XYZ file of C-alpha atoms in Angstrom:
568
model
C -20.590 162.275 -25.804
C -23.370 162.600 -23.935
C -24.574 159.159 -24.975
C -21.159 157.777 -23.953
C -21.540 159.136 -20.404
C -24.644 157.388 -19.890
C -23.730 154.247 -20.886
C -20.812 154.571 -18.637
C -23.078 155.438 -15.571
C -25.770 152.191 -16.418
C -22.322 150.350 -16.792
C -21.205 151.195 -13.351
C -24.779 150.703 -11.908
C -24.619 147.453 -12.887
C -21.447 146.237 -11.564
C -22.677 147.852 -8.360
C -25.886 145.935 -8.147
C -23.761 142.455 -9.653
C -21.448 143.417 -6.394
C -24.271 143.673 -3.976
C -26.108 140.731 -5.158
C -22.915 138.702 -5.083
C -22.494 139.712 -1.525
C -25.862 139.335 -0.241
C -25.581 135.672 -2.117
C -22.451 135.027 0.380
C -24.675 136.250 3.639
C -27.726 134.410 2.711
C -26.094 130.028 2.559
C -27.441 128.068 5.061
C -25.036 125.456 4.962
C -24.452 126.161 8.966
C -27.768 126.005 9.346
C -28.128 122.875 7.902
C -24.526 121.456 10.002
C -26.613 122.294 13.309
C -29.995 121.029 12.640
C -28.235 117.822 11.336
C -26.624 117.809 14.525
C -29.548 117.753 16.167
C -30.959 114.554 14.762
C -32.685 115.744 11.876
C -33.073 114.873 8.644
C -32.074 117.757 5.753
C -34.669 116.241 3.182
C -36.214 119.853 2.278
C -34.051 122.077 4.464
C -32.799 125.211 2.091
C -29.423 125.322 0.748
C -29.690 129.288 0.627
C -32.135 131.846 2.879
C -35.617 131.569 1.284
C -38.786 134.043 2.235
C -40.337 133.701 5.736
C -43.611 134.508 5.496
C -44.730 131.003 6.682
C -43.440 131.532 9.831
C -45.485 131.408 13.218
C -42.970 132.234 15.241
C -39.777 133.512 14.175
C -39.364 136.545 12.376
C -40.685 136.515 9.011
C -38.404 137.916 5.915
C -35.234 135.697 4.395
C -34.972 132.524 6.543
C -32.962 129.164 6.327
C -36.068 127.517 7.959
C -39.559 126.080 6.604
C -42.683 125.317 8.287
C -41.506 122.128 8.997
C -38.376 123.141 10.873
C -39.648 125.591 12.723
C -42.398 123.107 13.699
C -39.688 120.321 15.020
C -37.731 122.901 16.478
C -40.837 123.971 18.496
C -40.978 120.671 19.396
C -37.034 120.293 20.399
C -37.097 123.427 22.055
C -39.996 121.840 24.902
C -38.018 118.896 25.311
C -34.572 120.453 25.882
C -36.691 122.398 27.910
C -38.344 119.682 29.994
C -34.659 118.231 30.262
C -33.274 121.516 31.357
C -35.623 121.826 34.224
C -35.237 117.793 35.221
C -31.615 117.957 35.131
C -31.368 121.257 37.314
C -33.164 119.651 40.267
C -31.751 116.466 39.969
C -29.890 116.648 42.928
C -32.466 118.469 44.941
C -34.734 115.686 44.514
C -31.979 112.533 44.518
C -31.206 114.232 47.648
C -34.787 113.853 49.297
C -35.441 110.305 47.608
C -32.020 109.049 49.415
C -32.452 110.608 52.796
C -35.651 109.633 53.431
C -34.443 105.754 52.246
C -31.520 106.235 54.401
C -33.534 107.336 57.675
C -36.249 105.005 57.011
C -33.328 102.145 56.906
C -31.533 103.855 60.519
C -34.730 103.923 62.438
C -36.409 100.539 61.230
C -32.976 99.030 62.121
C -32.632 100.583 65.358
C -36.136 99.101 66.010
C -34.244 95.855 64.729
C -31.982 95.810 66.820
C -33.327 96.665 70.095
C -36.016 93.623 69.584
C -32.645 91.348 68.721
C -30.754 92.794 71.413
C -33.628 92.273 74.307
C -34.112 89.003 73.019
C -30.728 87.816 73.241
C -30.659 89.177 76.781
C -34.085 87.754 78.284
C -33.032 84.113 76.369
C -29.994 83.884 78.147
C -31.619 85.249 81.610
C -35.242 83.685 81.861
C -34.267 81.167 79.264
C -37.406 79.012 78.440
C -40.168 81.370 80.203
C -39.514 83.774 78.008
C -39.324 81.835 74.642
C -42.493 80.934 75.058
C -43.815 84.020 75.466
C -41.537 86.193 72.992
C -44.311 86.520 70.690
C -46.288 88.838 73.443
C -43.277 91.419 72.451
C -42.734 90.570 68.948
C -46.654 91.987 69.134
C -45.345 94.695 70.650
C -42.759 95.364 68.294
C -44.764 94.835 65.190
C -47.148 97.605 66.136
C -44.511 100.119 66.994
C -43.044 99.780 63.588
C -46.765 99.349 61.769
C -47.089 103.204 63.899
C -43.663 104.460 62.672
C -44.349 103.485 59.327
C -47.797 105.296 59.164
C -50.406 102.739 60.756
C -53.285 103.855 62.538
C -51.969 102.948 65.827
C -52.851 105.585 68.762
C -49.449 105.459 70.492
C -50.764 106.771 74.275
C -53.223 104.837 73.764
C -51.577 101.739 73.391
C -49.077 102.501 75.907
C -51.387 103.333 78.360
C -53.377 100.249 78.141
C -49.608 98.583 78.204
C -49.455 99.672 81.857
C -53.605 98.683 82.539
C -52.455 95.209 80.923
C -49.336 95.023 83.469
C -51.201 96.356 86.390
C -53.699 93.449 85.973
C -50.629 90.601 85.633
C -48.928 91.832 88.874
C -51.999 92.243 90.855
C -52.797 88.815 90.125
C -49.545 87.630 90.808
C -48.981 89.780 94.349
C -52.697 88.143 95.196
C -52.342 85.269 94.063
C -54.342 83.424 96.906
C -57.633 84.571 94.963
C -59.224 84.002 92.070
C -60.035 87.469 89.849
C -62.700 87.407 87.155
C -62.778 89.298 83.634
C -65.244 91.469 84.985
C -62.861 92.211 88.203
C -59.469 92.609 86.436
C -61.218 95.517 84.365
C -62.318 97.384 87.120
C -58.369 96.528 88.361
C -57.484 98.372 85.078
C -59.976 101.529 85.633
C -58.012 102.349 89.017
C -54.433 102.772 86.965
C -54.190 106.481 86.907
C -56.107 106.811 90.297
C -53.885 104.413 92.118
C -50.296 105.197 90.228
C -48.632 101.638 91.402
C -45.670 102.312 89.150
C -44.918 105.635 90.574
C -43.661 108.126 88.194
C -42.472 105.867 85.567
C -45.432 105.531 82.927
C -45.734 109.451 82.878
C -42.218 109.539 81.908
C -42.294 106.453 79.065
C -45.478 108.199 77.974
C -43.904 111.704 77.469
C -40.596 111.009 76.393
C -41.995 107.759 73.868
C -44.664 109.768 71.821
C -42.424 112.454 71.100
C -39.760 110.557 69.905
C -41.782 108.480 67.787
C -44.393 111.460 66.916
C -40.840 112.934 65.466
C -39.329 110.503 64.038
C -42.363 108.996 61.715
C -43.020 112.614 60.783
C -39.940 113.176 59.811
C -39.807 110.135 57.340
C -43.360 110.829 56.120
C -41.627 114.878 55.636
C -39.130 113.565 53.345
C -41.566 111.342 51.536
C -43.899 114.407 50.744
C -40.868 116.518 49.981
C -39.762 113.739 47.286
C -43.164 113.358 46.077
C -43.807 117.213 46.062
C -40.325 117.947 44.338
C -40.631 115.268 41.386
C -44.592 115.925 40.337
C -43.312 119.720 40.203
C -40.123 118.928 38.258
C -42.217 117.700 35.310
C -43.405 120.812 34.020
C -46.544 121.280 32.186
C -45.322 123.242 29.190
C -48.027 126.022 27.569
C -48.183 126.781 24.068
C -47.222 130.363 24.963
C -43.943 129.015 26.810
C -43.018 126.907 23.712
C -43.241 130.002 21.704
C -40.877 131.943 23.824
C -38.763 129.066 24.141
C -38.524 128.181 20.092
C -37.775 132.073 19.411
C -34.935 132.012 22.019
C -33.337 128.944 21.294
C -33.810 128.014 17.958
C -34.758 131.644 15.899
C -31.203 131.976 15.395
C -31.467 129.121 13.597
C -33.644 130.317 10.690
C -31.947 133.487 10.755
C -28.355 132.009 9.982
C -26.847 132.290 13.332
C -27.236 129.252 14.738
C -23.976 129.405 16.771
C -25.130 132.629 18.653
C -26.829 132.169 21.865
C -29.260 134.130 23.512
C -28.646 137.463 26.461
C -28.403 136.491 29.818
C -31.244 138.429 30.652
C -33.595 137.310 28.172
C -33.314 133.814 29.113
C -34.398 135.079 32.610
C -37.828 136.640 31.339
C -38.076 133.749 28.733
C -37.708 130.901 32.378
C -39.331 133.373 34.844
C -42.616 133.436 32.862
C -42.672 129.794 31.584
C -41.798 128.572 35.527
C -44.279 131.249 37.214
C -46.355 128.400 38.615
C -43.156 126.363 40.030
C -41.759 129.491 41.671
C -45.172 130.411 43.614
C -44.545 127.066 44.880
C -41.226 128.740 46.801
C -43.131 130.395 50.251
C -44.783 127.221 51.186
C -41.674 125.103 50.526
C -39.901 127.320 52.287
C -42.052 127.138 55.319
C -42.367 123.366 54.888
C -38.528 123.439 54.781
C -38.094 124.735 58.121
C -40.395 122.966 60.106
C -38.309 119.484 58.242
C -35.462 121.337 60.115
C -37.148 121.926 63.562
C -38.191 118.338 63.680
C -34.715 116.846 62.787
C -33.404 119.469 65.572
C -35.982 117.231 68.112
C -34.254 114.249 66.541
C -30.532 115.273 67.428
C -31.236 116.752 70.636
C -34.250 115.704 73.137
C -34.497 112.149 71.995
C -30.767 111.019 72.321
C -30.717 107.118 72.123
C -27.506 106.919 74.732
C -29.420 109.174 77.351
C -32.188 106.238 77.843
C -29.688 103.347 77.266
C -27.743 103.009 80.190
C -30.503 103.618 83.130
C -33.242 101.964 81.542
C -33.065 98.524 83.171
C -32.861 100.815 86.162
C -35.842 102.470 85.646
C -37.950 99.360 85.014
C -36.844 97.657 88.562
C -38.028 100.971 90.068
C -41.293 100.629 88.350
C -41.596 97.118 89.148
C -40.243 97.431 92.633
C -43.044 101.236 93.416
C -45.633 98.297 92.506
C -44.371 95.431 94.601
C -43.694 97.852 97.779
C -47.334 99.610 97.462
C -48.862 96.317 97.116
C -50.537 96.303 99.827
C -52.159 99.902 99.909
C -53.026 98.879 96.020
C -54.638 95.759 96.825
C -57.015 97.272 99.671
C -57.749 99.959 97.274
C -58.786 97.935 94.375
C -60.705 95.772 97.003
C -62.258 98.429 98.247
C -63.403 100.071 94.768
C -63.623 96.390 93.076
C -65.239 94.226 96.011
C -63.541 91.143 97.785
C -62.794 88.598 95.645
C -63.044 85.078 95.746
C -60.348 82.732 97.493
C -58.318 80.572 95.296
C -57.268 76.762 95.717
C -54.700 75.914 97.784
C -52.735 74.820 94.812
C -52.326 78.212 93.512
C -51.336 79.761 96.775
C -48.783 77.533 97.436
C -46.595 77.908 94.226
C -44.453 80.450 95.924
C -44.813 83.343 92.715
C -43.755 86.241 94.794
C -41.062 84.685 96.182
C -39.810 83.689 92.687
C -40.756 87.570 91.891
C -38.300 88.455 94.727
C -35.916 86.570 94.192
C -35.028 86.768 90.716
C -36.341 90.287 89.471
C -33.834 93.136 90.211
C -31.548 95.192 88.097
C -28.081 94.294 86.805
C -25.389 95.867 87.389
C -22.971 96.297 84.056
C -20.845 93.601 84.474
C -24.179 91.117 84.457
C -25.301 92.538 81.230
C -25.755 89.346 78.914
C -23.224 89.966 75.812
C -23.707 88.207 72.204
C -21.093 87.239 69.589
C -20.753 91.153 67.826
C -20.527 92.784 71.659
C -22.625 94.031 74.132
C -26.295 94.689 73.062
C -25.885 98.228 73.999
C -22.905 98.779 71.830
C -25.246 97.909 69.146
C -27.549 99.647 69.461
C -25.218 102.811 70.070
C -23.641 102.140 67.131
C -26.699 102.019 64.508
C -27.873 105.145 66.557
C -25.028 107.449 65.906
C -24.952 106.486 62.159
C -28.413 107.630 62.017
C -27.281 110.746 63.938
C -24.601 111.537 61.538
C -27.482 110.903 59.113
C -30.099 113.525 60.330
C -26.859 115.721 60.333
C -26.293 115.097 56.406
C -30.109 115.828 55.748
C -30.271 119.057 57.730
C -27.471 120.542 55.137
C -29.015 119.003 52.537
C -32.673 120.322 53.296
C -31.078 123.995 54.109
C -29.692 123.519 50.473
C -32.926 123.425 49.027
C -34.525 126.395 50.693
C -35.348 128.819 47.798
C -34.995 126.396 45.346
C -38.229 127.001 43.194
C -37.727 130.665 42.810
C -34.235 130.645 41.795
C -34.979 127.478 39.129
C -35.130 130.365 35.897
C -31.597 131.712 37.338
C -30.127 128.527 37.914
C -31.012 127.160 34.096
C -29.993 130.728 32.921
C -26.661 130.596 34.112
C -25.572 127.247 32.461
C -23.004 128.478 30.580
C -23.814 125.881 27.846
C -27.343 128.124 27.546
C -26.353 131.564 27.865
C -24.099 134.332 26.359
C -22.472 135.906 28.517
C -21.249 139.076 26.385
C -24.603 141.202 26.484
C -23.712 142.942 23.161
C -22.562 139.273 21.350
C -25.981 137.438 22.129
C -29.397 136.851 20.901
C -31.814 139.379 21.523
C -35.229 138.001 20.380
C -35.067 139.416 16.937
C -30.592 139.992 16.243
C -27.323 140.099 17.617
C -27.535 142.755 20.253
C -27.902 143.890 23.310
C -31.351 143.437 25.635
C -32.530 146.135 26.803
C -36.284 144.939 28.442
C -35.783 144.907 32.508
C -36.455 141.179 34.240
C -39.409 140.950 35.676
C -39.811 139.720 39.198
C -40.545 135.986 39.797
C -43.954 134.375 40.540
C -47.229 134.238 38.348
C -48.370 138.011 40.071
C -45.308 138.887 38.450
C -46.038 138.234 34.625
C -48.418 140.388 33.860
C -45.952 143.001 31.740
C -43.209 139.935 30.915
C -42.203 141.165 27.337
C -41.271 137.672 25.850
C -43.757 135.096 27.179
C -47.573 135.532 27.250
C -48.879 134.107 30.920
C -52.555 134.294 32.027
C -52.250 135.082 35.636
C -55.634 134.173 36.393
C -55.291 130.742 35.603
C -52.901 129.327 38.651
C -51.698 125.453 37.476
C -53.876 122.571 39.372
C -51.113 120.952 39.807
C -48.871 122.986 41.836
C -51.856 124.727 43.746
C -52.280 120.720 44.709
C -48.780 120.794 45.799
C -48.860 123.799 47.821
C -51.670 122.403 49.553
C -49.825 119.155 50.517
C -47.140 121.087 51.595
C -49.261 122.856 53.594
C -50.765 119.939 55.240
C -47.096 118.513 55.462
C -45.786 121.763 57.491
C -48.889 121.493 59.605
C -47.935 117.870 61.192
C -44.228 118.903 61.228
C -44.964 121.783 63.749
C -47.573 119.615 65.317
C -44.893 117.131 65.789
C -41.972 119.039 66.453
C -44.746 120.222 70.005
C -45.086 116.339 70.897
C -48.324 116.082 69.395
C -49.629 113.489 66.939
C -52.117 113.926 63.821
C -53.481 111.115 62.218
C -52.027 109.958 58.926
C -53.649 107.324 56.690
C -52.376 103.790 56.559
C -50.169 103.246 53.239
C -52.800 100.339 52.062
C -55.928 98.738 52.607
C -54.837 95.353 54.017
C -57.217 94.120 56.322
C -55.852 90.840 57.240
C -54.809 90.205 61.021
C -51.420 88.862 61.737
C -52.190 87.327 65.461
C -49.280 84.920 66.628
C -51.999 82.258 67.962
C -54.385 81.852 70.704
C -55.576 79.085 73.493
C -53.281 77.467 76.199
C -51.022 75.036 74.708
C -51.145 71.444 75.777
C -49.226 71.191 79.097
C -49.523 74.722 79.931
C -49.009 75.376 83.958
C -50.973 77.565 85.756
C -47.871 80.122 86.355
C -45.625 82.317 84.198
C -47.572 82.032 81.182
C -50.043 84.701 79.670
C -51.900 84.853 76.308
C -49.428 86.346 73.823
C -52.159 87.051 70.861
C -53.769 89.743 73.184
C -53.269 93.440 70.873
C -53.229 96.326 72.710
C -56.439 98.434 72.312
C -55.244 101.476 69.860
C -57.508 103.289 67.611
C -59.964 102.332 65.546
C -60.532 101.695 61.833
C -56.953 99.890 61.613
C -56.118 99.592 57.558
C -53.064 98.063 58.182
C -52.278 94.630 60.313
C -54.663 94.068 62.693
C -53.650 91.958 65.762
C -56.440 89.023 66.335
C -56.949 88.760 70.064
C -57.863 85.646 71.628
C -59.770 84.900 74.737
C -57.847 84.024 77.649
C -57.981 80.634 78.521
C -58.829 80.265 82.404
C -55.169 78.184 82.564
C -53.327 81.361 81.706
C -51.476 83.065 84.604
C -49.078 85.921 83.591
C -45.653 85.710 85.417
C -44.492 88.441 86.723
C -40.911 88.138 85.531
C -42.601 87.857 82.017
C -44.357 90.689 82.633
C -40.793 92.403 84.104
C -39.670 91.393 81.036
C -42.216 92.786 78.706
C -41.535 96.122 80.468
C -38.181 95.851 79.674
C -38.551 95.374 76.153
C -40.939 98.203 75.515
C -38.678 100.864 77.555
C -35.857 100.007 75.262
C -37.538 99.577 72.165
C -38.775 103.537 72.879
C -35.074 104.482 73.070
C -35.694 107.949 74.622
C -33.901 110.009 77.084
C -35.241 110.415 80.951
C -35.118 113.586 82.263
């Protein structure tokens, strides 16, 4: 009996065990393993049918697995590319949004330059006709070095305007004496007496003032959104340590070799897992922030102080005043500059008798609206006004944009966390590291600082990235000019290349040249030195060349309007 009871008990042991083993054969397939790796472009040569022993593996946790070394090597690999693509794709619009705003501005403001050199041409060929054709390259000069400054030349812009006004002072001098004869050597002493003698009244301060800021502003601003681009796309390609691959593989992919492939890891262990393998991109946040709000100040300069429409309608206005202060103090300027300068020499009767003032009198004063010349799309003005309020409405769009992007770096591990592709979002349904479960470690705080006790990813603090300590400097050098700018003040930036070549537009009198109304149009205005970019070749005036002083009127003109700021 007693034997019979025994081999009753080793009978019912055994079914137990053949039970159990049956059931742990059921737990233990991989064949959904094997549906999601294939899924992920891999090949199943060698991938386990059923869980094997893990003691080859590195990362995830050793006992039965469905993976081999190899797996869990090209999952390794997966996981830093879907990580790389997580981080891409999440500021994708942050940095489309910089790369098209600073195209569109740089498009707004190079064709309002455009279009004020079209529009004042069209107006001084139909008024002065053929004095002014052949002349126009004197202001296409002009024009070509305020763009070669708004597009980052080394151009000094008081500089330039200020020897602008020594330049015009010189013409009209000539031209309201124009019974002598005046000498290189004379018409720069003429030029040293500018600021002493003020024969255009109040005018040049003004231009001065209101020009540099608008320009200082506006080529910031472009050169902002260029760093910002730059800045936001080196940054964007991470630089992925071994330690963050780790983290990553056992978060994504350890489910993998444990069976679960389906299950997707806590919401809050994804946040350690991101916050410690973008530490570096998120200490990048204070300075971006900074740099961030001085791009807002200066676009604040742009919509307010610097409205095209304020300058348009008085500006013709403005230069008759300047022109007429100089005409009506030309007699107190001429005894001053002879007195300070010495008498100079009588001219020929030929000269003297051409009647230039009286041309100067007669023809030179402002219009009135109904005169202004008009051109096949509408007034001048109304083009202008037109391309300037599409690039208000433009600053407008990249002020929202830029406030949208404050913050950004810092809340990157949140904002790939919450994909709800990534994530589970039931906290006891989700991969915890090691099972389904629950995580129970608190989030660290962002930043590399920050890391130190991060329980899923291994960060050396002490060892900031190059390449976003680079960044943060740029940034820093960025914000620097922005403030500068956004105060009216210029700092020098570096020409874009190293072209050396001049562009000058010809020198010498032409054959047939008179001895009125023409002046040499290759002479650059003297602006800082060490130009990298285009560099004006100035020719020697030939003794034949006599500046007219509606040319002169004219070149005025142009300049004012090609400015396009406000007077207060």
């Amino acid at each position: 009996m007693c034997a019979m009871w025994r081999l009753q008990v080793a009978f019912c042991t055994f079914s137990v065990l053949s039970l159990s083993f049956g059931g742990d054969s059921k737990a233990r397939s991989c064949s959904e393993v094997r549906q999601a790796y294939t899924a992920k472009g891999f090949s199943l040569v060698n991938v386990p049918h059923q869980e094997i022993s893990g003691e080859h593996l590195r990362v995830c946790p050793q006992g039965y697995t469905c993976c081999t070394s190899e797996m869990e090597d090209k999952l390794s690999q997966q996981s830093k590319l879907e990580f790389e693509n997580l981080v891409e794709e999440t500021s994708h619009t942050m940095r489309t949004t910089f790369v098209s705003q600073h195209k569109k501005f740089d498009e707004f403001f190079l064709e309002l330059l455009d279009n004020s050199e079209k529009s004042l041409n069209d107006m001084f060929t139909r008024t002065y006709g053929k004095l002014y054709m052949q002349n126009s390259e004197v202001f296409q000069d002009l024009f070509t070095e305020l763009k070669r400054y708004y597009t980052g030349g080394n151009v000094n812009l008081e500089e330039m305007l200020n020897d602008f006004w020594s330049r015009l002072l010189e013409r009209m001098f000539q031209l309201l004496n124009s019974q002598y004869h005046f000498s290189e050597d004379y018409l720069e002493c003429i030029s040293k007496y500018t600021d002493q003698l003020k024969p255009f009244g109040d005018v040049p301060r003004k231009l001065k003032a209101q020009v540099t800021r608008a320009f200082i502003a506006a080529r910031t601003f472009v050169q902002g959104l260029m760093v910002g681009r730059e800045v936001a796309n080196r940054v964007a390609k991470v630089n992925v340590a071994p330690a963050c691959i780790r983290a990553l593989t056992k978060m994504l992919y350890c489910p993998y070799c444990r069976g679960i492939p389906e299950l997707k890891p806590c919401h809050n262990y994804c946040h350690n897992v991101m916050r410690g393998c973008l530490a570096n991109q998120a200490d990048l946040d204070p300075e971006w922030n900074v740099f961030i709000d001085a791009m807002l100040l200066v676009a604040d300069r742009l919509e307010g102080p610097f409205n095209i429409e304020a300058v348009m309608e008085p500006i013709d206005v403005k230069i008759s005043e300047a022109i007429m202060t100089m005409q009506d103090n030309s007699m107190q300027v001429s005894a001053k500059v002879f007195q300070g300068c010495g008498q100079p020499k009588p001219a020929g009767m030929g000269r003297s008798a051409r009647g230039i003032s009286d041309v100067f009198n007669a023809r030179f004063r402002p219009y009135s609206p109904e005169e202004r010349p008009t051109t096949a799309a509408g007034t001048s003005l109304d083009r202008l006004r037109i391309v300037w309020r599409t690039m208000q409405h433009s600053v407008l769009s990249i002020k929202e944009k830029l406030k949208e992007s404050k913050r950004f770096w810092s809340n990157l591990p949140d904002d790939i966390c919450t994909k709800d592709e990534l994530t589970e979002a039931d906290e006891d349904q989700c991969w915890n590291s090691h099972a389904k479960g629950r995580y129970f470690p608190e989030v660290v705080k962002e930043g590399l600082t920050n890391q130190l006790n991060n329980p899923e990813v291994e960060v050396d603090i002490t060892r900031p990235d190059t390449l976003i300590r680079q960044q943060i400097m740029a940034l820093r050098v960025m914000t620097n000019k922005l403030k500068n700018a956004y105060n009216g003040n210029d700092i020098y930036f570096q020409d874009s290349s190293d072209e050396g070549s001049g562009s000058g537009s010809g020198s010498g009198c032409p054959d047939g040249c008179t001895t009125e109304f023409v002046f040499v149009g290759t002479e650059a205005p003297v602006i800082g030195a060490d130009r990298s970019d285009e560099r004006a070749a100035a020719a020697a005036e030939s003794p034949c060349h006599r500046p007219s002083l509606l040319l002169l009127a004219a070149a005025l003109s142009l300049t004012l309007l090609a400015l396009q700021t406000p007077w207060r």
